[in-house]
Short mmCIF file of N, CA and C in Angstrom, two decimals:
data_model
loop_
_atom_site.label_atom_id
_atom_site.label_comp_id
_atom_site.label_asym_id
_atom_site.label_seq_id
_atom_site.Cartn_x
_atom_site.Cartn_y
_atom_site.Cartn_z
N UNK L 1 0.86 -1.18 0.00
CA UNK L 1 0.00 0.00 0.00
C UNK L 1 0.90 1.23 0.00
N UNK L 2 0.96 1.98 -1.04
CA UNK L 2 1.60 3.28 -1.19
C UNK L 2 1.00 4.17 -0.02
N UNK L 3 1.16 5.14 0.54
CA UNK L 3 0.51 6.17 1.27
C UNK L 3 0.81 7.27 0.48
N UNK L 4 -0.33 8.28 0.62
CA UNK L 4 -0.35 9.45 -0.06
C UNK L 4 0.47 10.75 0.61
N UNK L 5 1.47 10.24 1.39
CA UNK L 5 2.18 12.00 2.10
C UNK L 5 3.44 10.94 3.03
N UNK L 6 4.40 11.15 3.01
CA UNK L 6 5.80 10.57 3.98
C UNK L 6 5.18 10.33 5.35
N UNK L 7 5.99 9.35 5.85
CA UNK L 7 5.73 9.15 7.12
C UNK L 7 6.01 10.70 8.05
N UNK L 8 5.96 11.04 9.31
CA UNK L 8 6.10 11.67 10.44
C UNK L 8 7.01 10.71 10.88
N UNK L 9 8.34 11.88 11.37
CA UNK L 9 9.37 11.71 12.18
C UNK L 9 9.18 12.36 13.13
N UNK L 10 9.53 11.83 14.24
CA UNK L 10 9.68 13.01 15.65
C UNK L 10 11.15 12.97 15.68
N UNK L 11 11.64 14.16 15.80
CA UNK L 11 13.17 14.73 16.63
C UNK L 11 13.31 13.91 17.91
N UNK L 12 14.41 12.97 18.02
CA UNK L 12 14.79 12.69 19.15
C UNK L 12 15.41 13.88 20.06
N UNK L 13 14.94 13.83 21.12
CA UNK L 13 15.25 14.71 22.24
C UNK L 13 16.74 14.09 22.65
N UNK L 14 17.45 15.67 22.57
CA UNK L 14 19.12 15.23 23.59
C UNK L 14 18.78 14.55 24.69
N UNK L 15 19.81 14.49 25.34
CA UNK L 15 20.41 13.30 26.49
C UNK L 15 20.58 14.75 27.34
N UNK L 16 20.76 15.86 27.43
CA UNK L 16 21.16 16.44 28.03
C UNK L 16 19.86 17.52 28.11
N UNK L 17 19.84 18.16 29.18
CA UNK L 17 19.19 19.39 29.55
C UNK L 17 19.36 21.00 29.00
N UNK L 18 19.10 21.46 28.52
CA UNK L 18 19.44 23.16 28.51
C UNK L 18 18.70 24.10 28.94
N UNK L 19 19.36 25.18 29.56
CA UNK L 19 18.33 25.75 30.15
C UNK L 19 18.50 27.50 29.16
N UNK L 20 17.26 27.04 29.04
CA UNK L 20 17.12 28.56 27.71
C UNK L 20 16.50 29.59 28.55
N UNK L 21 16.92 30.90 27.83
CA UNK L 21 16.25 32.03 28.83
C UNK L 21 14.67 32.14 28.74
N UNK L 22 13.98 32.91 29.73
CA UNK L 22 12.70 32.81 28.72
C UNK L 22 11.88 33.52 27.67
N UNK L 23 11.40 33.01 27.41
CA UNK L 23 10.66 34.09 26.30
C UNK L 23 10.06 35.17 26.16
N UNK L 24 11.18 36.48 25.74
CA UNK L 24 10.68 37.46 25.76
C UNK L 24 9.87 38.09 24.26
N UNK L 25 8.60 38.10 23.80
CA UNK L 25 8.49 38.84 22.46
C UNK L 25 8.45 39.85 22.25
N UNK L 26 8.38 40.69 22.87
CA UNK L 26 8.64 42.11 22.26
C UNK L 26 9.11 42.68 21.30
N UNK L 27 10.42 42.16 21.13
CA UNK L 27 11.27 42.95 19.73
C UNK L 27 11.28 41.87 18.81
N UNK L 28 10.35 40.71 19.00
CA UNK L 28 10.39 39.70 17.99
C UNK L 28 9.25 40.39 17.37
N UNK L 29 7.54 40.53 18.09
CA UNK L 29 6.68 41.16 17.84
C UNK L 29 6.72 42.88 17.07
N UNK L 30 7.55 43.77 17.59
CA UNK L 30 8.01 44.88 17.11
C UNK L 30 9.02 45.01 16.07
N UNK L 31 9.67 43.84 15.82
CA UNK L 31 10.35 43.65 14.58
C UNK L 31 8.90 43.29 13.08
N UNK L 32 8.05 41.91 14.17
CA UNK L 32 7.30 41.72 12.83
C UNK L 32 6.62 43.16 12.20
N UNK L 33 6.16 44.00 13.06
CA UNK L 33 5.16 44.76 12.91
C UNK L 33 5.56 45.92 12.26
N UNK L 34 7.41 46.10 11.58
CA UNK L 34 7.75 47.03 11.17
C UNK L 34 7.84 46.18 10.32
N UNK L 35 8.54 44.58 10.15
CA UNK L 35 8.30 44.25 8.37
C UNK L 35 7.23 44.11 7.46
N UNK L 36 6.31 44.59 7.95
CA UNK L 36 4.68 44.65 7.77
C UNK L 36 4.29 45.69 6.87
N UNK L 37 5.13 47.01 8.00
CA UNK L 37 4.96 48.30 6.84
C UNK L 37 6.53 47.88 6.06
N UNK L 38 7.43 47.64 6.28
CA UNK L 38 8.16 47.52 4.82
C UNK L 38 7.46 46.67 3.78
N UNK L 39 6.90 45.59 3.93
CA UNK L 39 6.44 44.62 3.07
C UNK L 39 5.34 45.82 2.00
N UNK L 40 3.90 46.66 3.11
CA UNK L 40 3.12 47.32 2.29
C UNK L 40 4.11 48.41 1.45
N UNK L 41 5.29 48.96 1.61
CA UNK L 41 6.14 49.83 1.08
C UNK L 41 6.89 49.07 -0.03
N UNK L 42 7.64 48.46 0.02
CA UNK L 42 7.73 47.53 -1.25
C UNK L 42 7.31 47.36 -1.97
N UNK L 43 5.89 46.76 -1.50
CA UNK L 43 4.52 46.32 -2.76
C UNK L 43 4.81 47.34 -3.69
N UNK L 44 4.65 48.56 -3.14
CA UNK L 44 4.17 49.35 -4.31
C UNK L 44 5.33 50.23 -4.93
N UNK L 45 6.89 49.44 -4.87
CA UNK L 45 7.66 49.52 -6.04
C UNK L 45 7.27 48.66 -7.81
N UNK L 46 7.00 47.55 -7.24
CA UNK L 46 6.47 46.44 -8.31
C UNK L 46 5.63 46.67 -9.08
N UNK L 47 4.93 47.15 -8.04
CA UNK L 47 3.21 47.51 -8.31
C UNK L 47 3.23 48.84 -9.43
N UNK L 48 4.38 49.99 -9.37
CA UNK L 48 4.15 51.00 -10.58
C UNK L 48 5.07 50.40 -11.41
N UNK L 49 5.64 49.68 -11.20
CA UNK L 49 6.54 49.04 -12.43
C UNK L 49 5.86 48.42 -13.36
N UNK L 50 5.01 47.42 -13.05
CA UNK L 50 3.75 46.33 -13.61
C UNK L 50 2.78 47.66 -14.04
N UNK L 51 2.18 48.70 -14.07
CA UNK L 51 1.02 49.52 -14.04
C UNK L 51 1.46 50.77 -15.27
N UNK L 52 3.00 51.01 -14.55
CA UNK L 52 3.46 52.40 -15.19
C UNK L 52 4.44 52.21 -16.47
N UNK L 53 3.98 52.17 -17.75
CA UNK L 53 5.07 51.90 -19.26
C UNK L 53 6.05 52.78 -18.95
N UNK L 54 5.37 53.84 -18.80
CA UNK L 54 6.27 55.54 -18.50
C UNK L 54 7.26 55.56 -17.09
N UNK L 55 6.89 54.72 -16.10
CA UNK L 55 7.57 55.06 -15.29
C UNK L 55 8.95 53.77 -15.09
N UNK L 56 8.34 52.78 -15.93
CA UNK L 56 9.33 51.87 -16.24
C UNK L 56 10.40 52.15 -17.00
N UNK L 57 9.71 52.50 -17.84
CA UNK L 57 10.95 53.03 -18.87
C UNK L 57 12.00 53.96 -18.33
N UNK L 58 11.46 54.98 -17.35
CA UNK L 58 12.46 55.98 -17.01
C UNK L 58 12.95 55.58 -15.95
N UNK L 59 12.69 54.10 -15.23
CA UNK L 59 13.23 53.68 -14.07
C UNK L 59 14.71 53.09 -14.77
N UNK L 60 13.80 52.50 -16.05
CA UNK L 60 15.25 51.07 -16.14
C UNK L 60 16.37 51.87 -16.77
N UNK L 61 15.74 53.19 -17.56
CA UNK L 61 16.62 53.79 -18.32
C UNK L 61 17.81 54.37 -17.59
N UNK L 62 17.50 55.15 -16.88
CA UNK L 62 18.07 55.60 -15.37
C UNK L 62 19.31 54.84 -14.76
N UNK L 63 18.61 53.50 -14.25
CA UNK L 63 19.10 52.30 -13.89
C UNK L 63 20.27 51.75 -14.66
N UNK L 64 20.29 51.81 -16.16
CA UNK L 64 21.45 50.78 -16.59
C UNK L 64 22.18 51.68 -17.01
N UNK L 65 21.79 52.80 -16.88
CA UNK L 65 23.02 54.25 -17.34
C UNK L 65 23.42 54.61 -15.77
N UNK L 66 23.30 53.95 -14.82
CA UNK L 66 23.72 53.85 -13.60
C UNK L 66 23.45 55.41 -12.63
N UNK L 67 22.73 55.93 -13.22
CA UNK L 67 22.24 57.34 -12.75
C UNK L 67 21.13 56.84 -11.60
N UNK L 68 22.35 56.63 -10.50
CA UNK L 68 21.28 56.73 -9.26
C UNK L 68 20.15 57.83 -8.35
N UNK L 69 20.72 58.78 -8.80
CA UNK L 69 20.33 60.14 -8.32
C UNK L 69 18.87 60.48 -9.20
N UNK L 70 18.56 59.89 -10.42
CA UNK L 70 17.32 59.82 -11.13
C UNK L 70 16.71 58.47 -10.39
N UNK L 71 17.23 57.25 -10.48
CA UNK L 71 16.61 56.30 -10.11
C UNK L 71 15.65 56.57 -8.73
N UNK L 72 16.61 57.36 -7.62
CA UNK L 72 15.67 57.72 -6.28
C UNK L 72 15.04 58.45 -6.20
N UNK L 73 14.74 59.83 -7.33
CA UNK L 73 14.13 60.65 -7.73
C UNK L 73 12.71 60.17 -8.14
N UNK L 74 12.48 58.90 -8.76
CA UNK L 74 11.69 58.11 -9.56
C UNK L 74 10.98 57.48 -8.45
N UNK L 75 11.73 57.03 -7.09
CA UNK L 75 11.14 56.10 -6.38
C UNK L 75 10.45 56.81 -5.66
N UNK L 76 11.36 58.44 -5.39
CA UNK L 76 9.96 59.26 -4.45
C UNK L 76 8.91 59.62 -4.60
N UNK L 77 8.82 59.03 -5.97
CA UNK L 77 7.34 59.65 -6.91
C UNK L 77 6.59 58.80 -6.08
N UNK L 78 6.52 57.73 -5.86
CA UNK L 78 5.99 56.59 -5.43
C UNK L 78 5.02 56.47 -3.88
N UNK L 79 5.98 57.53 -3.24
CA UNK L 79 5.56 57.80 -1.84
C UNK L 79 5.59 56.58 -1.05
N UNK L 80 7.04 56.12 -1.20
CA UNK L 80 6.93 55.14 0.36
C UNK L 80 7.91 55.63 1.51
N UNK L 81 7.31 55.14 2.97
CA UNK L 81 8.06 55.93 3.90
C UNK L 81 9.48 55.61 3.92
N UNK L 82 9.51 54.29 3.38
CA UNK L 82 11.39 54.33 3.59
C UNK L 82 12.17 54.02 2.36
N UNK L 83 12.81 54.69 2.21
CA UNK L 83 13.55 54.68 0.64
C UNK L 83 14.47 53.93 0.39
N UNK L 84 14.63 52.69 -0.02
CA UNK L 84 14.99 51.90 -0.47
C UNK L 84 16.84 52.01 -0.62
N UNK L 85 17.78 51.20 -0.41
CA UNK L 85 19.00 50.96 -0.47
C UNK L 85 18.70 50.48 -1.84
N UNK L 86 18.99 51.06 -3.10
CA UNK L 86 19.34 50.29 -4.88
C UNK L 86 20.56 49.61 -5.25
N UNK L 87 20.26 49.12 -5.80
CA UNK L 87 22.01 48.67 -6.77
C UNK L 87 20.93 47.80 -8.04
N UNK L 88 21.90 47.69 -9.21
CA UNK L 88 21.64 46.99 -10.28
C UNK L 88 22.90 46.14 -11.14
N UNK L 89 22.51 45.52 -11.81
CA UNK L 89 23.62 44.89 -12.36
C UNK L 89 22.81 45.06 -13.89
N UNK L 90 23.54 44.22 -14.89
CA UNK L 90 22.74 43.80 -16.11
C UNK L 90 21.53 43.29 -16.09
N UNK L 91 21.22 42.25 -14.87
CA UNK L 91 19.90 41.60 -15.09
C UNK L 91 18.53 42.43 -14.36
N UNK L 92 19.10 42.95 -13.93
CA UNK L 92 18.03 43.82 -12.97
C UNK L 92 18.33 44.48 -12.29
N UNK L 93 17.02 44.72 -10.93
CA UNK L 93 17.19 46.35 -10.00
C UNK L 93 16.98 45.52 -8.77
N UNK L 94 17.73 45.47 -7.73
CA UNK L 94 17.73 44.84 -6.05
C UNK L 94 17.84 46.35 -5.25
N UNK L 95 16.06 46.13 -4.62
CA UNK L 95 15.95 47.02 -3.62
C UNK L 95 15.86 46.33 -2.18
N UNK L 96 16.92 47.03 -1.81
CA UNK L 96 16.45 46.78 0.13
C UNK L 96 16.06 47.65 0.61
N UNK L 97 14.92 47.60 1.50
CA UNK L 97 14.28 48.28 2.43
C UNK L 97 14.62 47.86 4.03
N UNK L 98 15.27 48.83 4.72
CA UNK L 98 15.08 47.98 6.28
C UNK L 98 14.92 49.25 7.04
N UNK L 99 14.96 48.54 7.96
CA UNK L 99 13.86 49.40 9.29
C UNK L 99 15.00 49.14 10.50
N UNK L 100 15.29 50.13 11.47
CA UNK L 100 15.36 50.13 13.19
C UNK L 100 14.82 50.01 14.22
N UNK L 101 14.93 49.26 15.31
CA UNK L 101 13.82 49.37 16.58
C UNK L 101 14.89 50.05 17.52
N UNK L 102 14.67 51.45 17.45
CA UNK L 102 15.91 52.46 17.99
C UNK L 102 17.23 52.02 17.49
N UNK L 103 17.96 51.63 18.11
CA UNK L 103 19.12 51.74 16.95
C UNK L 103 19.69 50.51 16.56
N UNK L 104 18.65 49.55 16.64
CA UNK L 104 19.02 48.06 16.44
C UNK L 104 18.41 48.16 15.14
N UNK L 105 19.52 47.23 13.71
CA UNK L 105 18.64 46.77 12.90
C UNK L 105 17.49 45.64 12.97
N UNK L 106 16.08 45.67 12.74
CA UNK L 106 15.37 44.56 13.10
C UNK L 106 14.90 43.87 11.59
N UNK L 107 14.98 44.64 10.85
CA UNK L 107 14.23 43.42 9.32
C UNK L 107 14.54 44.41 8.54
N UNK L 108 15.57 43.82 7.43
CA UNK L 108 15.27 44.05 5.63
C UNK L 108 14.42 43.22 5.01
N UNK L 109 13.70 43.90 3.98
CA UNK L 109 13.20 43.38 3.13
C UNK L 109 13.84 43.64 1.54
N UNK L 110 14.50 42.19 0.90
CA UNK L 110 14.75 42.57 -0.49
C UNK L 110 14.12 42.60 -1.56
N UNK L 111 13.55 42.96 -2.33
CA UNK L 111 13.14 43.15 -3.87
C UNK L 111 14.00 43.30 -5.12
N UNK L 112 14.08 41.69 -5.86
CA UNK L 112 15.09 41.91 -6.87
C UNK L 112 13.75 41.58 -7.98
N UNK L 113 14.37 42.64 -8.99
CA UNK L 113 13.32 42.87 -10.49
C UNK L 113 14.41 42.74 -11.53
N UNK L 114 13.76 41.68 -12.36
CA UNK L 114 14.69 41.37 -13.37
C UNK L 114 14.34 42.45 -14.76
N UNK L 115 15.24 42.69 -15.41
CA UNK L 115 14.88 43.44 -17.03
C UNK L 115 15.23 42.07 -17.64
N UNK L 116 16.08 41.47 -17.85
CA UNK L 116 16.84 40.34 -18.45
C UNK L 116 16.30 39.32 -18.56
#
């Protein structure tokens, strides 16, 4: 009889004890809740890329003539609160977005868009 999905393994438990601190969420929770608004800020790089002929064109054009100073010019059109770290190569445009919880980094988010 074949079964339709792998058996279930359980993790054998060590031989030994550890004693872990306990669980604090806070800056796990306050980390998610800022990659949340990066994630909605992101979206809507893609989102005028897919929508905008005009704004594509003057993104990628920008982009492979390595004129960064137009490229971020382009992205503020966009209105997101945090402006994106760029770089490009031949195949495309890699945006990072990240965020602080005071002066700790807590989450990037990357966005790579291919032309190629």
């Amino acid at each position: 009889i074949q079964r339709p999905y792998p058996p279930i393994y359980s993790r054998a438990q060590p031989s030994y004890n550890r004693n872990y601190p306990p669980v604090e969420t806070k800056t796990f929770m306050s980390s998610a809740g800022k990659t949340l608004s990066l994630t909605r800020d992101a979206q809507k790089v893609p989102q005028r890329i897919n929508t905008s002929d005009d704004f594509s064109s003057k993104f990628m054009r920008a982009a492979q003539q390595s004129n960064l100073p137009e490229v971020h010019k382009l992205l503020q059109t966009i209105g997101t609160k945090v402006q994106p770290v760029v770089s490009f190569n031949p195949d495309g445009v890699r945006l990072v977005f990240d965020e602080k919880l005071g002066q700790v980094d807590c989450c990037h988010l990357i966005v790579i868009v291919r032309w190629m």
